[in-house]
XYZ file of C-alpha atoms in Angstrom:
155
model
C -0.392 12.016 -1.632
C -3.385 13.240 0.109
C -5.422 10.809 -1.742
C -3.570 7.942 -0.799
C -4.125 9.281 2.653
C -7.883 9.808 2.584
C -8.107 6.385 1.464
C -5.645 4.910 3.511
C -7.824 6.787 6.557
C -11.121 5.149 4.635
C -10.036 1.350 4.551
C -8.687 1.713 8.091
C -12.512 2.998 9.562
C -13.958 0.652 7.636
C -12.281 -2.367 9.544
C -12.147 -0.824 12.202
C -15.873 -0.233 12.621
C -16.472 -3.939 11.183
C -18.471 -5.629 14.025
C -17.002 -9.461 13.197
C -14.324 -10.439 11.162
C -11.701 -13.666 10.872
C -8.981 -15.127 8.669
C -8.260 -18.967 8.286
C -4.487 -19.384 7.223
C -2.739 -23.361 6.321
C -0.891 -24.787 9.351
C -0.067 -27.782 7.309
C -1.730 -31.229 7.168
C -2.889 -33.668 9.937
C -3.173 -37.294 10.092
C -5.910 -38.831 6.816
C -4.855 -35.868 4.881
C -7.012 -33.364 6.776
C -6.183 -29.454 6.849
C -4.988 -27.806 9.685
C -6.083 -24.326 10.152
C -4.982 -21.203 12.584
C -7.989 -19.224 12.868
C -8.587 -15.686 14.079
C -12.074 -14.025 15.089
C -12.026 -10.672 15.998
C -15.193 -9.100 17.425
C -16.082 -5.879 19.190
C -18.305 -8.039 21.637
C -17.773 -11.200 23.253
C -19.066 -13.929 20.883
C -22.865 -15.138 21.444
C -21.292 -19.211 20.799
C -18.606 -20.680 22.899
C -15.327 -19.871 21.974
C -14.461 -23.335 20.586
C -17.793 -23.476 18.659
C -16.547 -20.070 17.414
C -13.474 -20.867 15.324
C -14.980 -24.439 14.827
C -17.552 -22.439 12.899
C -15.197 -20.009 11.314
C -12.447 -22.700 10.027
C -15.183 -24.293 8.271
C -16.624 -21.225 6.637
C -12.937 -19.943 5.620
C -12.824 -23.521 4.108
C -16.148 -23.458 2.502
C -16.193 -20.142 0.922
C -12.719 -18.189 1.401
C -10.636 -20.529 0.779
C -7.104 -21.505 3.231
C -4.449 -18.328 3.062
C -1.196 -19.383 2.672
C 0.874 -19.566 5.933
C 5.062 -19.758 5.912
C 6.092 -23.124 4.112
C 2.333 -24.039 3.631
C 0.647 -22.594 0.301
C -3.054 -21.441 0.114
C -6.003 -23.720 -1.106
C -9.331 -22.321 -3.133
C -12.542 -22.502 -1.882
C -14.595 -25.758 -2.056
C -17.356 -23.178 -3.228
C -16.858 -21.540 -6.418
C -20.252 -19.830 -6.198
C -20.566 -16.855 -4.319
C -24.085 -16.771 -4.075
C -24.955 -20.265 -3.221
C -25.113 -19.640 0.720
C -28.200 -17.370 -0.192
C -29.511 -19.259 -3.193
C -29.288 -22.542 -0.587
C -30.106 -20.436 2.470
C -32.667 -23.703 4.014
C -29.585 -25.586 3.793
C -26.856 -23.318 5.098
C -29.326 -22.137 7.907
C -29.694 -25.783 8.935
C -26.072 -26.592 8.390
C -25.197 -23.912 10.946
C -27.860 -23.669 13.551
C -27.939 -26.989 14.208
C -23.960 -27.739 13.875
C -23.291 -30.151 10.823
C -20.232 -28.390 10.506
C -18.752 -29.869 14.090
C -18.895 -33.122 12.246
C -15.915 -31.477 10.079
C -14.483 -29.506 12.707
C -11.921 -30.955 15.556
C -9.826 -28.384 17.955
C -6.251 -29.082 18.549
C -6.079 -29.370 22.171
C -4.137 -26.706 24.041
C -4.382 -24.090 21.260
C -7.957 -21.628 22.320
C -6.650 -18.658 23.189
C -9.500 -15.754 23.973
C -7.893 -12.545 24.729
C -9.021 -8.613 24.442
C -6.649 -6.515 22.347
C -6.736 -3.167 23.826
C -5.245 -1.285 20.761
C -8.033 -2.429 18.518
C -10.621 -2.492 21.359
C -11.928 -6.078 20.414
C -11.255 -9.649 21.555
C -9.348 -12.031 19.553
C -10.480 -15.534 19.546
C -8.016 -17.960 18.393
C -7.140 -21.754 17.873
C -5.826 -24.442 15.245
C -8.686 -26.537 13.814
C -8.049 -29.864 12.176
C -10.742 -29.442 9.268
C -12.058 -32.717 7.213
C -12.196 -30.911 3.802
C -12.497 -33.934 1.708
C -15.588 -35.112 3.813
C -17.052 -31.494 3.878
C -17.189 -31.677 0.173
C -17.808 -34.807 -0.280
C -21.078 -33.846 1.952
C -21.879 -30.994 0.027
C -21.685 -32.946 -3.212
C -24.044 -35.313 -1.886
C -26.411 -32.978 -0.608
C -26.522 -31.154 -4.345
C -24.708 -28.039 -2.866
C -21.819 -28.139 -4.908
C -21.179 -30.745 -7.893
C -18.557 -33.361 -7.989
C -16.065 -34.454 -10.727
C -18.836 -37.558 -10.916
C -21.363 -35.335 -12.715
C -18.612 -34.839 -15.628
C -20.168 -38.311 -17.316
């Protein structure tokens, strides 16, 4: 018992002391077969990028590397990258793809749905909104650019 305590005590100060964190859970589909995404950024600061730039930025790295969590009556989807390593082992790429905001291209905010608000329990704001994110054209992209390969390079 006073293990499961210590630890429980452990993971709890370890997210709690984790400067940045966010989840990206399925909200269902949207018109063209596109995902729709809730996301979540929590941060002990007030983010250095505009809120909507924020979970812009987020959905599409859930997407990219995460993975969608399932949501009530929507399942979860895998990753588009299988790779763990490849955001380091393409780091010109994914530096690029960020800074300069390829991933807006993939990235559309539901109107109405940014909410920025500080939670007092956790002392941190949550940054929130539903994303409309173009998977198939993010990895279609990626394929292209010789981030990821395609079904294409089976033959």
């Amino acid at each position: 018992m006073k293990k499961l305590l210590l630890w429980s005590i452990l993971c709890l100060v370890c997210v709690m002391t984790k400067a940045q964190s966010y989840t990206v859970t399925s909200a269902g589909t949207a018109d063209g077969g596109r995902n729709l995404v809730h996301v979540v950024v929590t941060s002990k600061k007030n983010l250095k990028v505009s809120s909507e730039d924020a979970v812009k930025q987020y959905a599409v790295r859930g997407v990219l590397f995460d993975g969608i969590a399932a949501a009530e009556g929507y399942g979860a989807q895998t990753a588009i990258v299988k790779d763990p390593n490849v955001e380091q082992t393409k780091k010109a790429f994914f530096d690029a793809f960020w800074k300069e905001g390829a991933y807006k291209r993939y990235a559309a905010l539901v109107p109405a749905t940014l909410t920025v608000m500080k939670n007092k329990q956790i002392k941190a704001y949550e940054t929130q909104a539903t994303v409309i994110v173009d998977k198939a054209g993010l990895q279609k992209y990626l394929e292209e650019s010789g981030i990821i390969k395609g079904f294409s390079n089976l033959w």
